[in-house]
Amino acid sequence: MLWYPYEQMKTMSPPYEIVDAEGVYLYTKDQKLIDSVSSWWSVIHGYKNPVLDRALVDQVGKFSHVMLGGLSHAPARDLADKLASWLPGDLDCCFFSDSGSVAVEVALKMALQYYLNQGQTGRTDILALEHAYHGDTFKTMAAGDDPDYHFVLQAYGPDPHVHHIPTEISALEEAFQRYHQTLNCLIVEPLLQGAGGMRMYDLSFLQRARELCDQYGVLLIFDEVATGFGRTGHRFVADLVQPDILVLGKALTGGYLGHAATVASRKVFAAFYDDNPDHALMHGPTFMGNALACRLALASIQLFEEGNYLEKIRTIEAVTRREMAGFAHPLVREVRILGGCVCVEVTDPAVLAGYQAFAYERGVFSRPFLNYLYAMVPYIIQEEELVRVLETMKAWFARR
Ligand SMILES: *Cc1c(COP(=O)(O)O)cnc(C)c1O
């Protein structure tokens, strides 16, 4: 039996059976659907992309996987080198893992050990944002702030080593005043909080966060698992404000395979680079640096660079703004748009009951959650396809 994610197995409605997928389309036996979710925001080049397919098959012909313990290979090194040169500043030191959650765990462990290696044992605490989502493993759940995902954690009570604040500069300043001696890091999903409800906030918050982290010697972690590779309209938010540790996932492999990276700055790496074996980073996911995933990531980055993707995303944002201009409804609390993300927040989750089937009939796959009806489309989408996704969203309210 297949146990599905985030579902009450007893009452869930049966999922759609996908038999083929190409470009922005998912195919069921009797319907062709635009995937407005990009398979959890990862399939940025669409399905069955010939370049990605070729990279994968080519690597399968050599070897699919060898571990990085005591062994090395070109795909993993090439990807690490590519990311080092492609990412801003001195974000040069790349640690791979198999999923975003694990990569965030690695970032949090790195931040803690960064201080331990320097003899500072009191830096045990994490500053994080309200409505944050950083993954489903235990420490990422603690850094997260959403009982809808993490209610099981309540069994332990609140984590005394994690402090949550709203995305307001005054709250940020207050938290640094209060906790700076015990903080090892501030972790944020920069500009766009995804699973916590597609919440968008201002760059000035991140700029002030950078200043305060510098002032108090606290590491700044950007969890760009969702926002990386253009989703906010910027290549990475790290291009605007540089973190000390950057976490990438989801779109890293173009959505073909699970892989993620925790990229540390030279300063962070230097705290581990030592004659003392205890100062090593003791982490090593079995499938880190998987050769297939690394080849896919290299091919995906090349597509992103050569295909003028930031221009594509600008067009997606412009079309979205045009189509959603003037859209309002008593059941709609807010419409939020940033880059390749649009979210219609409604007044009550019940407003969205039945939307998925409604969209299916109109050739769109959508998966609203709680109060949030959203689209994060593949960047290769054509204008008329995007308009169809947005028309479908608006049409739902026309009948109410
Ligand atoms: C999806 C997500 C994660 C977790 O990634 P997985 O690959 O699902 O483990 C972490 N952080 C953010 C911001 C995410 O959106």
Short mmCIF file of C-alpha atoms and ligand atoms in Angstrom, two decimals:
data_model
loop_
_atom_site.label_atom_id
_atom_site.label_comp_id
_atom_site.label_asym_id
_atom_site.label_seq_id
_atom_site.Cartn_x
_atom_site.Cartn_y
_atom_site.Cartn_z
CA MET A 1 0.00 0.00 0.00
CA LEU A 2 1.22 3.47 -0.86
CA TRP A 3 1.01 5.91 2.06
CA TYR A 4 0.44 9.43 0.68
CA PRO A 5 1.93 12.67 2.08
CA TYR A 6 -0.04 15.19 4.13
CA GLU A 7 -3.24 13.15 3.81
CA GLN A 8 -5.68 11.44 6.08
CA MET A 9 -5.61 8.13 4.26
CA LYS A 10 -9.11 7.25 5.38
CA THR A 11 -10.87 10.28 3.93
CA MET A 12 -8.59 11.57 1.17
CA SER A 13 -10.02 11.84 -2.31
CA PRO A 14 -8.29 9.54 -4.79
CA PRO A 15 -5.28 11.20 -6.45
CA TYR A 16 -5.19 11.60 -10.24
CA GLU A 17 -3.37 8.81 -12.02
CA ILE A 18 -0.64 10.23 -14.26
CA VAL A 19 0.33 8.12 -17.27
CA ASP A 20 2.54 10.55 -19.16
CA ALA A 21 4.00 14.05 -18.83
CA GLU A 22 5.60 16.44 -21.29
CA GLY A 23 6.38 20.15 -21.19
CA VAL A 24 3.93 21.85 -18.81
CA TYR A 25 1.40 19.03 -19.23
CA LEU A 26 0.45 16.08 -17.09
CA TYR A 27 -1.64 13.40 -18.79
CA THR A 28 -4.25 11.24 -17.15
CA LYS A 29 -6.15 8.58 -19.10
CA ASP A 30 -8.73 11.15 -20.17
CA GLN A 31 -7.40 14.61 -19.48
CA LYS A 32 -4.47 16.86 -20.34
CA LEU A 33 -3.56 19.15 -17.44
CA ILE A 34 -1.28 22.16 -17.13
CA ASP A 35 0.75 21.52 -13.99
CA SER A 36 0.33 24.83 -12.14
CA VAL A 37 2.30 23.45 -9.18
CA SER A 38 5.42 22.27 -11.08
CA SER A 39 5.47 19.14 -8.92
CA TRP A 40 6.05 21.01 -5.68
CA TRP A 41 7.75 23.91 -7.44
CA SER A 42 10.64 21.90 -8.82
CA VAL A 43 9.94 21.14 -12.51
CA ILE A 44 11.08 24.50 -13.84
CA HIS A 45 11.92 23.28 -17.37
CA GLY A 46 8.81 21.13 -17.71
CA TYR A 47 8.55 17.37 -18.05
CA LYS A 48 10.50 15.18 -20.44
CA ASN A 49 12.96 17.92 -21.26
CA PRO A 50 15.23 16.54 -24.00
CA VAL A 51 18.40 18.15 -22.63
CA LEU A 52 17.83 16.81 -19.12
CA ASP A 53 16.80 13.42 -20.47
CA ARG A 54 20.03 13.18 -22.46
CA ALA A 55 22.23 14.20 -19.51
CA LEU A 56 20.58 11.54 -17.38
CA VAL A 57 20.86 8.75 -19.94
CA ASP A 58 24.45 9.66 -20.70
CA GLN A 59 25.41 9.37 -17.04
CA VAL A 60 23.49 6.10 -16.61
CA GLY A 61 25.78 4.71 -19.34
CA LYS A 62 28.81 5.53 -17.14
CA PHE A 63 27.69 4.99 -13.55
CA SER A 64 24.57 6.08 -11.68
CA HIS A 65 25.94 6.40 -8.20
CA VAL A 66 29.09 5.99 -6.17
CA MET A 67 29.43 7.22 -2.62
CA LEU A 68 31.59 10.20 -1.75
CA GLY A 69 33.18 8.42 1.23
CA GLY A 70 36.70 7.73 0.04
CA LEU A 71 35.64 8.12 -3.60
CA SER A 72 35.10 11.09 -5.88
CA HIS A 73 33.82 11.78 -9.35
CA ALA A 74 33.58 14.54 -11.93
CA PRO A 75 29.79 15.18 -11.84
CA ALA A 76 29.84 16.03 -8.11
CA ARG A 77 33.04 18.10 -8.35
CA ASP A 78 31.87 19.87 -11.50
CA LEU A 79 28.58 20.80 -9.87
CA ALA A 80 30.32 22.05 -6.73
CA ASP A 81 32.67 24.14 -8.87
CA LYS A 82 29.81 25.42 -11.03
CA LEU A 83 27.78 26.47 -7.99
CA ALA A 84 30.84 28.12 -6.43
CA SER A 85 31.39 30.24 -9.52
CA TRP A 86 27.70 30.83 -10.23
CA LEU A 87 26.57 31.81 -6.73
CA PRO A 88 27.33 35.30 -5.42
CA GLY A 89 30.36 36.26 -3.35
CA ASP A 90 32.32 33.58 -1.54
CA LEU A 91 29.52 31.02 -1.25
CA ASP A 92 32.03 28.47 -2.47
CA CYS A 93 31.86 25.37 -0.29
CA CYS A 94 29.21 22.93 -1.35
CA PHE A 95 27.87 20.05 0.75
CA PHE A 96 25.34 17.82 -1.04
CA SER A 97 22.44 15.86 0.36
CA ASP A 98 19.39 14.07 -0.94
CA SER A 99 16.59 16.44 0.07
CA GLY A 100 15.86 19.99 1.12
CA SER A 101 15.04 18.98 4.68
CA VAL A 102 18.37 17.24 5.11
CA ALA A 103 20.21 20.17 3.54
CA VAL A 104 18.57 22.51 6.08
CA GLU A 105 19.54 20.11 8.88
CA VAL A 106 23.11 20.30 7.60
CA ALA A 107 22.95 24.11 7.58
CA LEU A 108 21.69 24.19 11.18
CA LYS A 109 24.33 21.70 12.29
CA MET A 110 26.99 23.74 10.51
CA ALA A 111 25.88 26.92 12.24
CA LEU A 112 25.98 25.29 15.68
CA GLN A 113 29.35 23.64 15.10
CA TYR A 114 30.80 26.81 13.59
CA TYR A 115 30.76 28.25 17.11
CA LEU A 116 31.60 25.02 18.95
CA ASN A 117 34.74 24.69 16.84
CA GLN A 118 35.73 28.16 18.05
CA GLY A 119 35.13 27.25 21.68
CA GLN A 120 31.81 29.10 21.99
CA THR A 121 29.45 26.61 23.59
CA GLY A 122 26.70 29.07 24.51
CA ARG A 123 25.57 29.75 20.94
CA THR A 124 22.82 27.15 20.94
CA ASP A 125 19.82 29.06 19.67
CA ILE A 126 18.11 29.60 16.35
CA LEU A 127 16.17 32.69 15.35
CA ALA A 128 13.47 31.90 12.79
CA LEU A 129 10.35 33.44 11.33
CA GLU A 130 6.71 32.94 12.17
CA HIS A 131 4.97 30.87 9.47
CA ALA A 132 8.34 29.45 8.43
CA TYR A 133 8.63 26.09 6.72
CA HIS A 134 12.04 24.46 6.50
CA GLY A 135 11.22 20.78 6.03
CA ASP A 136 9.72 17.80 7.82
CA THR A 137 12.66 16.40 9.80
CA PHE A 138 12.78 17.15 13.52
CA LYS A 139 15.09 20.16 13.75
CA THR A 140 13.64 21.67 10.58
CA MET A 141 10.18 21.25 12.10
CA ALA A 142 11.38 23.08 15.21
CA ALA A 143 12.78 25.92 13.08
CA GLY A 144 9.52 25.89 11.17
CA ASP A 145 6.41 27.45 12.61
CA ASP A 146 3.29 25.85 11.30
CA PRO A 147 1.20 23.51 13.42
CA ASP A 148 -0.64 22.40 10.28
CA TYR A 149 2.51 20.55 9.28
CA HIS A 150 4.17 19.98 12.60
CA PHE A 151 1.53 19.44 15.24
CA VAL A 152 3.21 16.17 16.25
CA LEU A 153 6.09 18.26 17.61
CA GLN A 154 3.80 19.65 20.29
CA ALA A 155 4.37 16.39 22.13
CA TYR A 156 7.73 17.85 23.16
CA GLY A 157 6.45 21.33 23.99
CA PRO A 158 8.06 24.46 22.57
CA ASP A 159 11.77 24.14 21.73
CA PRO A 160 13.63 26.46 24.15
CA HIS A 161 16.41 26.90 21.57
CA VAL A 162 14.24 28.31 18.79
CA HIS A 163 12.72 31.81 18.79
CA HIS A 164 10.16 32.87 16.22
CA ILE A 165 9.51 36.43 15.12
CA PRO A 166 7.26 38.11 12.55
CA THR A 167 8.82 39.65 9.43
CA GLU A 168 8.99 43.11 10.97
CA ILE A 169 12.21 45.03 11.44
CA SER A 170 11.25 46.13 14.95
CA ALA A 171 10.74 42.50 16.01
CA LEU A 172 14.06 41.58 14.42
CA GLU A 173 15.91 44.30 16.31
CA GLU A 174 14.22 43.37 19.56
CA ALA A 175 15.11 39.68 19.12
CA PHE A 176 18.78 40.50 18.53
CA GLN A 177 18.79 42.74 21.59
CA ARG A 178 17.32 39.98 23.65
CA TYR A 179 18.96 36.80 22.35
CA HIS A 180 22.15 37.80 20.54
CA GLN A 181 24.48 36.14 23.05
CA THR A 182 22.92 32.70 22.54
CA LEU A 183 22.11 32.84 18.83
CA ASN A 184 24.14 30.88 16.32
CA CYS A 185 21.95 31.70 13.34
CA LEU A 186 18.99 33.46 11.83
CA ILE A 187 17.32 31.21 9.27
CA VAL A 188 14.78 32.55 6.77
CA GLU A 189 13.05 31.71 3.54
CA PRO A 190 14.05 34.99 1.91
CA LEU A 191 11.31 37.26 0.44
CA LEU A 192 8.81 34.43 -0.03
CA GLN A 193 7.62 32.02 2.65
CA GLY A 194 6.24 29.11 0.66
CA ALA A 195 4.51 26.30 2.53
CA GLY A 196 3.59 28.71 5.35
CA GLY A 197 1.18 30.42 2.95
CA MET A 198 3.05 32.12 0.10
CA ARG A 199 3.75 35.10 2.33
CA MET A 200 5.85 37.85 0.81
CA TYR A 201 7.89 40.41 2.67
CA ASP A 202 10.24 43.24 1.98
CA LEU A 203 13.92 43.15 1.09
CA SER A 204 14.60 45.80 3.75
CA PHE A 205 13.98 43.12 6.40
CA LEU A 206 16.78 41.00 4.95
CA GLN A 207 19.10 43.98 4.62
CA ARG A 208 18.59 44.81 8.28
CA ALA A 209 19.03 41.12 9.16
CA ARG A 210 22.41 41.13 7.41
CA GLU A 211 23.50 44.21 9.38
CA LEU A 212 22.43 42.75 12.70
CA CYS A 213 24.02 39.37 11.97
CA ASP A 214 27.29 41.17 11.19
CA GLN A 215 27.01 43.36 14.27
CA TYR A 216 26.43 40.44 16.65
CA GLY A 217 28.42 37.74 14.84
CA VAL A 218 25.39 35.58 14.06
CA LEU A 219 25.27 33.44 10.90
CA LEU A 220 22.59 34.25 8.34
CA ILE A 221 21.07 31.21 6.62
CA PHE A 222 18.92 31.53 3.52
CA ASP A 223 16.72 28.53 2.90
CA GLU A 224 16.26 29.00 -0.85
CA VAL A 225 14.99 25.47 -1.39
CA ALA A 226 11.80 27.05 -2.77
CA THR A 227 12.94 30.54 -3.78
CA GLY A 228 16.16 29.56 -5.57
CA PHE A 229 16.49 29.37 -9.34
CA GLY A 230 14.32 32.34 -10.13
CA ARG A 231 11.03 31.79 -8.30
CA THR A 232 11.01 35.29 -6.77
CA GLY A 233 12.05 36.90 -10.06
CA HIS A 234 15.65 37.03 -8.85
CA ARG A 235 18.06 34.23 -9.70
CA PHE A 236 18.60 33.82 -5.98
CA VAL A 237 17.60 36.24 -3.26
CA ALA A 238 21.23 35.69 -2.20
CA ASP A 239 22.13 37.87 -5.20
CA LEU A 240 20.58 40.82 -3.33
CA VAL A 241 21.66 40.10 0.24
CA GLN A 242 24.39 37.57 0.81
CA PRO A 243 23.87 34.93 3.48
CA ASP A 244 26.65 32.96 5.21
CA ILE A 245 24.98 29.67 4.32
CA LEU A 246 22.67 29.08 1.37
CA VAL A 247 20.41 26.04 1.02
CA LEU A 248 19.23 24.88 -2.41
CA GLY A 249 16.91 22.03 -3.35
CA LYS A 250 13.66 21.48 -5.27
CA ALA A 251 14.56 22.99 -8.69
CA LEU A 252 18.26 22.11 -8.35
CA THR A 253 17.89 19.06 -10.62
CA GLY A 254 15.13 20.59 -12.73
CA GLY A 255 12.74 18.50 -10.65
CA TYR A 256 13.99 15.16 -11.96
CA LEU A 257 15.61 13.74 -8.84
CA GLY A 258 15.79 14.61 -5.18
CA HIS A 259 18.95 16.50 -4.42
CA ALA A 260 20.01 19.51 -2.41
CA ALA A 261 23.02 21.59 -1.51
CA THR A 262 24.15 23.44 1.60
CA VAL A 263 26.58 26.06 0.38
CA ALA A 264 28.83 27.71 2.96
CA SER A 265 30.87 30.87 2.67
CA ARG A 266 34.64 30.72 3.03
CA LYS A 267 34.33 32.14 6.55
CA VAL A 268 32.06 29.29 7.66
CA PHE A 269 34.23 26.66 5.99
CA ALA A 270 37.35 28.07 7.66
CA ALA A 271 35.95 27.22 11.11
CA PHE A 272 35.95 23.53 10.12
CA TYR A 273 39.26 23.44 8.20
CA ASP A 274 41.70 22.45 10.88
CA ASP A 275 44.19 19.83 12.09
CA ASN A 276 41.72 18.81 14.77
CA PRO A 277 39.61 15.84 13.55
CA ASP A 278 36.82 16.84 15.94
CA HIS A 279 36.31 19.99 13.90
CA ALA A 280 35.18 18.01 10.84
CA LEU A 281 31.57 18.18 9.69
CA MET A 282 30.27 14.77 10.71
CA HIS A 283 27.53 14.32 8.18
CA GLY A 284 27.24 12.14 5.09
CA PRO A 285 23.96 11.22 3.43
CA THR A 286 24.33 7.94 1.55
CA PHE A 287 23.25 9.47 -1.74
CA MET A 288 25.01 12.84 -1.46
CA GLY A 289 26.53 13.92 -4.74
CA ASN A 290 24.61 11.25 -6.66
CA ALA A 291 26.07 11.30 -10.17
CA LEU A 292 22.69 11.33 -11.95
CA ALA A 293 21.44 14.21 -9.81
CA CYS A 294 24.64 16.19 -10.31
CA ARG A 295 24.58 15.75 -14.10
CA LEU A 296 20.95 16.85 -14.12
CA ALA A 297 21.76 19.89 -12.00
CA LEU A 298 24.59 20.89 -14.33
CA ALA A 299 22.32 20.53 -17.37
CA SER A 300 19.51 22.39 -15.59
CA ILE A 301 21.78 25.31 -14.70
CA GLN A 302 22.99 25.45 -18.29
CA LEU A 303 19.39 25.61 -19.54
CA PHE A 304 18.68 28.34 -17.00
CA GLU A 305 21.68 30.39 -18.10
CA GLU A 306 21.35 29.94 -21.84
CA GLY A 307 17.57 30.07 -22.05
CA ASN A 308 17.23 33.60 -20.68
CA TYR A 309 15.11 32.32 -17.80
CA LEU A 310 15.01 35.54 -15.82
CA GLU A 311 13.33 37.14 -18.82
CA LYS A 312 10.81 34.27 -18.93
CA ILE A 313 10.05 34.78 -15.24
CA ARG A 314 9.64 38.53 -15.74
CA THR A 315 7.09 37.77 -18.44
CA ILE A 316 5.26 35.33 -16.15
CA GLU A 317 5.09 38.01 -13.46
CA ALA A 318 3.94 40.71 -15.92
CA VAL A 319 1.20 38.49 -17.40
CA THR A 320 0.10 37.49 -13.92
CA ARG A 321 -0.13 41.11 -12.78
CA ARG A 322 -2.06 42.05 -15.90
CA GLU A 323 -4.53 39.17 -15.56
CA MET A 324 -5.06 39.60 -11.83
CA ALA A 325 -5.34 43.40 -11.95
CA GLY A 326 -8.62 44.50 -10.45
CA PHE A 327 -9.54 40.98 -9.33
CA ALA A 328 -11.37 41.16 -6.01
CA HIS A 329 -14.08 39.18 -4.32
CA PRO A 330 -15.65 39.19 -0.83
CA LEU A 331 -14.19 35.71 -0.23
CA VAL A 332 -10.68 36.83 -1.22
CA ARG A 333 -8.52 38.32 1.50
CA GLU A 334 -5.50 39.17 -0.63
CA VAL A 335 -3.84 38.46 -3.97
CA ARG A 336 -0.04 38.24 -3.76
CA ILE A 337 2.31 38.11 -6.72
CA LEU A 338 6.09 37.81 -6.80
CA GLY A 339 8.09 36.54 -9.77
CA GLY A 340 6.78 33.10 -10.70
CA CYS A 341 4.42 32.82 -7.73
CA VAL A 342 0.83 33.97 -7.39
CA CYS A 343 -1.32 33.32 -4.35
CA VAL A 344 -4.98 34.07 -3.78
CA GLU A 345 -5.57 33.96 -0.04
CA VAL A 346 -9.23 33.32 0.79
CA THR A 347 -11.16 34.03 3.96
CA ASP A 348 -11.76 30.39 4.84
CA PRO A 349 -10.41 27.00 3.68
CA ALA A 350 -13.98 25.90 2.88
CA VAL A 351 -13.99 28.45 0.03
CA LEU A 352 -11.53 26.24 -1.85
CA ALA A 353 -13.31 22.92 -1.31
CA GLY A 354 -13.98 21.43 -4.75
CA TYR A 355 -11.53 23.70 -6.54
CA GLN A 356 -9.20 20.89 -7.58
CA ALA A 357 -11.97 19.03 -9.47
CA PHE A 358 -13.18 22.33 -10.97
CA ALA A 359 -9.67 23.02 -12.29
CA TYR A 360 -9.30 19.44 -13.54
CA GLU A 361 -12.36 19.86 -15.73
CA ARG A 362 -10.72 22.97 -17.21
CA GLY A 363 -7.40 21.26 -17.90
CA VAL A 364 -5.42 22.60 -14.96
CA PHE A 365 -3.83 20.68 -12.13
CA SER A 366 -3.92 22.66 -8.90
CA ARG A 367 -3.42 21.76 -5.26
CA PRO A 368 -4.65 24.49 -2.96
CA PHE A 369 -3.90 24.11 0.75
CA LEU A 370 -5.62 25.73 3.73
CA ASN A 371 -6.57 29.29 2.70
CA TYR A 372 -4.18 29.40 -0.23
CA LEU A 373 -4.94 29.00 -3.89
CA TYR A 374 -1.68 29.44 -5.73
CA ALA A 375 0.24 28.78 -8.90
CA MET A 376 3.97 28.23 -9.35
CA VAL A 377 4.16 27.27 -12.99
CA PRO A 378 7.07 25.80 -14.96
CA TYR A 379 9.06 28.69 -16.47
CA ILE A 380 8.65 27.32 -19.99
CA ILE A 381 4.89 27.95 -19.90
CA GLN A 382 3.37 29.82 -22.86
CA GLU A 383 1.33 32.97 -22.28
CA GLU A 384 -2.00 31.40 -23.27
CA GLU A 385 -1.35 28.48 -20.92
CA LEU A 386 -0.60 30.80 -18.03
CA VAL A 387 -3.71 32.82 -18.83
CA ARG A 388 -5.73 29.61 -18.66
CA VAL A 389 -4.35 28.84 -15.19
CA LEU A 390 -5.23 32.35 -13.99
CA GLU A 391 -8.65 32.40 -15.72
CA THR A 392 -9.46 29.15 -13.96
CA MET A 393 -8.53 30.64 -10.59
CA LYS A 394 -10.72 33.69 -11.20
CA ALA A 395 -13.60 31.63 -12.65
CA TRP A 396 -13.92 29.76 -9.35
CA PHE A 397 -15.01 32.97 -7.67
CA ALA A 398 -17.27 34.17 -10.46
CA ARG A 399 -19.89 31.59 -9.43
CA ARG A 400 -19.85 32.47 -5.73
C1 LIG B 1 10.25 22.02 0.29
C2 LIG B 1 11.07 22.82 1.24
C3 LIG B 1 11.99 22.21 2.12
C4 LIG B 1 12.12 20.71 2.23
O1 LIG B 1 12.61 20.11 1.09
P1 LIG B 1 12.39 18.53 0.87
O2 LIG B 1 13.18 18.23 -0.36
O3 LIG B 1 10.92 18.33 0.71
O4 LIG B 1 12.90 17.85 2.08
C5 LIG B 1 12.76 23.02 2.92
N1 LIG B 1 12.65 24.35 2.88
C6 LIG B 1 11.79 24.97 2.06
C7 LIG B 1 11.73 26.46 2.04
C8 LIG B 1 10.95 24.23 1.22
O5 LIG B 1 10.06 24.85 0.44
#
